[in-house]
PDB file of C-alpha atoms and ligand atoms in Angstrom:
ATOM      1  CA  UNK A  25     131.956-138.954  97.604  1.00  0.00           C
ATOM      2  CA  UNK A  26     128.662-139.792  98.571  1.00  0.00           C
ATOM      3  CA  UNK A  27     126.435-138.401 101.002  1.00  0.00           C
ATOM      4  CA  UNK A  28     126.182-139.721 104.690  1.00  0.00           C
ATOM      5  CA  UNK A  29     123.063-142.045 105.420  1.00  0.00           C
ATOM      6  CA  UNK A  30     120.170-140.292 107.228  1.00  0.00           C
ATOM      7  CA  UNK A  31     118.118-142.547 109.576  1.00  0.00           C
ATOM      8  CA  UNK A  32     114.735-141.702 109.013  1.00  0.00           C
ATOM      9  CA  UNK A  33     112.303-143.710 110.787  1.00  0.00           C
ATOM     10  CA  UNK A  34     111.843-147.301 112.023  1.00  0.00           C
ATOM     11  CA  UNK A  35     110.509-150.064 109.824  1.00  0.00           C
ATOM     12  CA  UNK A  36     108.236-150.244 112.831  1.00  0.00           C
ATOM     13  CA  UNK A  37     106.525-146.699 111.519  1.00  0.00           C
ATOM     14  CA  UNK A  38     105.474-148.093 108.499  1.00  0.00           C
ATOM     15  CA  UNK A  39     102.531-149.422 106.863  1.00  0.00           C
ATOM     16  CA  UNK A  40     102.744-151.980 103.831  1.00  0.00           C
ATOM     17  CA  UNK A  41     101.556-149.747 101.145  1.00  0.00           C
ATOM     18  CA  UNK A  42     100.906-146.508 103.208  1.00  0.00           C
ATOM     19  CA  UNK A  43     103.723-143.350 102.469  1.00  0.00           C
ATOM     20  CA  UNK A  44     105.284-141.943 105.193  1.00  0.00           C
ATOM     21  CA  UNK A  45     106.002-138.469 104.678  1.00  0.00           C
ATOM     22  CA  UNK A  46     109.582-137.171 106.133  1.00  0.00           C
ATOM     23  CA  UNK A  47     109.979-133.623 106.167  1.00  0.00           C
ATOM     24  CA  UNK A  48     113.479-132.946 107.287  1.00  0.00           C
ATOM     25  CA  UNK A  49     115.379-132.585 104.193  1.00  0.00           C
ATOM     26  CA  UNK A  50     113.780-130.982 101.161  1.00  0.00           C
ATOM     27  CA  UNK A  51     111.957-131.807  99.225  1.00  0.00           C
ATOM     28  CA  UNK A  52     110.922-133.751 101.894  1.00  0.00           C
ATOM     29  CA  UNK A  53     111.081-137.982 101.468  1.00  0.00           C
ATOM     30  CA  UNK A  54     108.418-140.416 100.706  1.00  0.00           C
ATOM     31  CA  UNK A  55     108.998-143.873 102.252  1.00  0.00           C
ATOM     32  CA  UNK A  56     107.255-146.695 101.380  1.00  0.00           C
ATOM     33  CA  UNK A  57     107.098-150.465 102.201  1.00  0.00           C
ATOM     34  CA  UNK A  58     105.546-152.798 100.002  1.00  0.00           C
ATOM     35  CA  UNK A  59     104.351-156.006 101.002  1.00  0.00           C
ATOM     36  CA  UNK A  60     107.457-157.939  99.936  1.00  0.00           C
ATOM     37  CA  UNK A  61     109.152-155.966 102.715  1.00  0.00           C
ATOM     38  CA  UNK A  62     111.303-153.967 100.890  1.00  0.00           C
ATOM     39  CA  UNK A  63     111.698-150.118 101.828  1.00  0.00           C
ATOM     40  CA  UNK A  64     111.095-147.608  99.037  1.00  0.00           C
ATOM     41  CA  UNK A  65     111.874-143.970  99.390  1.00  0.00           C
ATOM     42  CA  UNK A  66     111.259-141.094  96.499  1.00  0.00           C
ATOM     43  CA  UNK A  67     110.636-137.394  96.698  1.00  0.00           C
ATOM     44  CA  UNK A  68     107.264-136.791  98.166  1.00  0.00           C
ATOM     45  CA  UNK A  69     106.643-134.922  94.953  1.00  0.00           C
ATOM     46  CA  UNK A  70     104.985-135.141  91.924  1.00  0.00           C
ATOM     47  CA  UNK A  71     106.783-134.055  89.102  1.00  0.00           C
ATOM     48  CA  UNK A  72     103.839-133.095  87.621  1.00  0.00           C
ATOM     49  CA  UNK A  73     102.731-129.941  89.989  1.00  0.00           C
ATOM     50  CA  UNK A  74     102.873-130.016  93.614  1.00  0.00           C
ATOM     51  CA  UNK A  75     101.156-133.471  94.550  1.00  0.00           C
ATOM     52  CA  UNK A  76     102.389-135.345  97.969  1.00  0.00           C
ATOM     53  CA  UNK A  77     102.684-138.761  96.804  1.00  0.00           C
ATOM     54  CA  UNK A  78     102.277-140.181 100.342  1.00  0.00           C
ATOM     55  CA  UNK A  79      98.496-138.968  99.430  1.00  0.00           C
ATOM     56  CA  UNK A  80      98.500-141.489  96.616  1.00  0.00           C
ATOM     57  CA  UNK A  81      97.537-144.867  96.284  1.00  0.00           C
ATOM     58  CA  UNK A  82      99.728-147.844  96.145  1.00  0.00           C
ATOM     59  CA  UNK A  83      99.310-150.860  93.734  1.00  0.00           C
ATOM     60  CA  UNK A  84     102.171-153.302  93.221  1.00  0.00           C
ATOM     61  CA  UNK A  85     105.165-151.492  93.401  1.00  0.00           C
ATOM     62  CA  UNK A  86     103.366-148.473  91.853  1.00  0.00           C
ATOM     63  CA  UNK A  87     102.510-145.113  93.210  1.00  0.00           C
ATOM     64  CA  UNK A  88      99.394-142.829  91.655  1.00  0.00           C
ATOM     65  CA  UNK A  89      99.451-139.040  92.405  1.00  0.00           C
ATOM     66  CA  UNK A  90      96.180-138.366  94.144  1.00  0.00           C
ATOM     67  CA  UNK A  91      95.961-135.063  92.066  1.00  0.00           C
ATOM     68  CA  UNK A  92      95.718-136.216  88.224  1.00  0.00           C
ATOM     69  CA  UNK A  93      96.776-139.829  88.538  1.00  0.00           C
ATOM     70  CA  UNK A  94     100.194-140.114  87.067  1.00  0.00           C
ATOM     71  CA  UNK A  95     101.618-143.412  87.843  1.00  0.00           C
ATOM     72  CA  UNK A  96     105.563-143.842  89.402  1.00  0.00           C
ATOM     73  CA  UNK A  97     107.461-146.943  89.882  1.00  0.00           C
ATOM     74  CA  UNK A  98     108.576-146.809  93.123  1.00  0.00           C
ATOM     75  CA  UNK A  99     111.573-148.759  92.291  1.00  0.00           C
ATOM     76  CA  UNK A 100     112.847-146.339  90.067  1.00  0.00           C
ATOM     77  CA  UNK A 101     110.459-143.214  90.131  1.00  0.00           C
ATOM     78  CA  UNK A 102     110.008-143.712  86.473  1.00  0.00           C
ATOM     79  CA  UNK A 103     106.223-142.134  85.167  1.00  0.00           C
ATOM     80  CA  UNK A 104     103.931-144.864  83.297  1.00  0.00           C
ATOM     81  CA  UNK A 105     101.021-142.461  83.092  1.00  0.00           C
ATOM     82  CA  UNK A 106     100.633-138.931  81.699  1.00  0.00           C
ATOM     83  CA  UNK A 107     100.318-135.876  82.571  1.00  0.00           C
ATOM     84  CA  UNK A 108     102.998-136.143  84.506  1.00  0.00           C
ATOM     85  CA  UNK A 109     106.737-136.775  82.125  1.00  0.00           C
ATOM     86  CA  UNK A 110     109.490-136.759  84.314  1.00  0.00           C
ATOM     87  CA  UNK A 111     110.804-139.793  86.808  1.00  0.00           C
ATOM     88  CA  UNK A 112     110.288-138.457  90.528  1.00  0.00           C
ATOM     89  CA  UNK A 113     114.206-139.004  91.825  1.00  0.00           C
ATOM     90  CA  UNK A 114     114.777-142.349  94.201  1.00  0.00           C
ATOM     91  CA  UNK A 115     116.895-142.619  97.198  1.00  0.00           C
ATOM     92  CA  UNK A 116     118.801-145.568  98.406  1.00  0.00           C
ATOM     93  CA  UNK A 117     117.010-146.949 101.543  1.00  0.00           C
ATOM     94  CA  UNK A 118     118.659-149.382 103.851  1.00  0.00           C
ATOM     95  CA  UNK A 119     117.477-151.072 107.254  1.00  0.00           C
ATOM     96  CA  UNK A 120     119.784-151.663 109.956  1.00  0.00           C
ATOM     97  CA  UNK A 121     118.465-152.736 113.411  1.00  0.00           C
ATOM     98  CA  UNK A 122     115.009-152.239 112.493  1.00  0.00           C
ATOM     99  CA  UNK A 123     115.652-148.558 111.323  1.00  0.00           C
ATOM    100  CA  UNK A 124     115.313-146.633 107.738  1.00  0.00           C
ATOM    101  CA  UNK A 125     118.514-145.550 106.518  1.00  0.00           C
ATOM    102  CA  UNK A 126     118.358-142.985 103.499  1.00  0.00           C
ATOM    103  CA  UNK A 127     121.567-141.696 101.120  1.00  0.00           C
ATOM    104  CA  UNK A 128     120.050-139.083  99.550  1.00  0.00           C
ATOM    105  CA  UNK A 129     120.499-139.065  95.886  1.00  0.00           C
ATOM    106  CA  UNK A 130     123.156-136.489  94.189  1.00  0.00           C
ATOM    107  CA  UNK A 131     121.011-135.984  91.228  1.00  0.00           C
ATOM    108  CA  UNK A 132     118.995-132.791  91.063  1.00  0.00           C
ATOM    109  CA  UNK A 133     115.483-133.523  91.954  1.00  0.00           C
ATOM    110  CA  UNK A 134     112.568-132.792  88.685  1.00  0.00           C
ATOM    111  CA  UNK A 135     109.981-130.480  90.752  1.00  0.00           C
ATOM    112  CA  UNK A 136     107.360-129.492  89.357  1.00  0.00           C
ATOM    113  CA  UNK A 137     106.703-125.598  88.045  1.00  0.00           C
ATOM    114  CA  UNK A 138     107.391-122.895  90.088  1.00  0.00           C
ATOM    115  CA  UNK A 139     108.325-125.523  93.233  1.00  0.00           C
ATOM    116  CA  UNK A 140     111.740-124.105  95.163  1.00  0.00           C
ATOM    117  CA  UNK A 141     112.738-126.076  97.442  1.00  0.00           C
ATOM    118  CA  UNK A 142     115.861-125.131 100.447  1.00  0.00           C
ATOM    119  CA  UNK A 143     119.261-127.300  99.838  1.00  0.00           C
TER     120      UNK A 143
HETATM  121  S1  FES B   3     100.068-133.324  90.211  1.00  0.00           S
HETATM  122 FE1  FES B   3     100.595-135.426  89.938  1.00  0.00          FE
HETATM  123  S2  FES B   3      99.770-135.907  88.005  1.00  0.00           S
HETATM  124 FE2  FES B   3      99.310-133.807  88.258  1.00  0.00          FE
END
């Protein structure tokens, strides 16, 4: 069974392009909206060492860790650009009413070295 959806913020919050850093559940949430409107959210974490991606820069559906500029598909989280090797996990995002809806992903997140994080 999967997780209950989390509502997370309104679409209202967000800026095309800009991350929006959530930190109630940990690691805490990166949400995104590109500028076909869709709603994007990863862990706001490199998997690299510990980067916020919501610091990064956004290019067409592509996320670059402001630390050493490994690049993530924000579709899927999957890396295009060393150093970085491992996918940051995605989470399923849906808007009802104007509002972010999250289910958080049952897959174990890939942190970075020596990152804990509280379940
Ligand atoms: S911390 Fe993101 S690439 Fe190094």
């Amino acid at each position: 069974m999967s997780a209950a959806p989390i509502k997370v913020c309104a679409v209202a919050d967000l800026s095309v392009d800009q991350g929006l850093r959530v930190t109630s559940v940990s690691p805490p949430l990166a949400i995104f909206l590109t500028s076909d409107g869709t709603v994007h959210v990863l862990d706001d974490m490199c998997t690299h060492q510990n980067a916020a991606l919501t610091d990064g820069w956004v290019d067409d559906c592509i996320v670059e860790c402001p630390l050493h500029m490994s690049r993530f598909d924000l579709r899927t989280g999957e890396v295009d650009a060393s150093p970085a090797l491992l996918p940051v996990r995605v989470h399923r995002a849906e808007i009802v009413d104007g509002e972010v809806w999250v289910t958080l992903s049952e897959q174990a997140p890939n942190l970075p070295p020596g990152v804990r994080v509280h379940s």
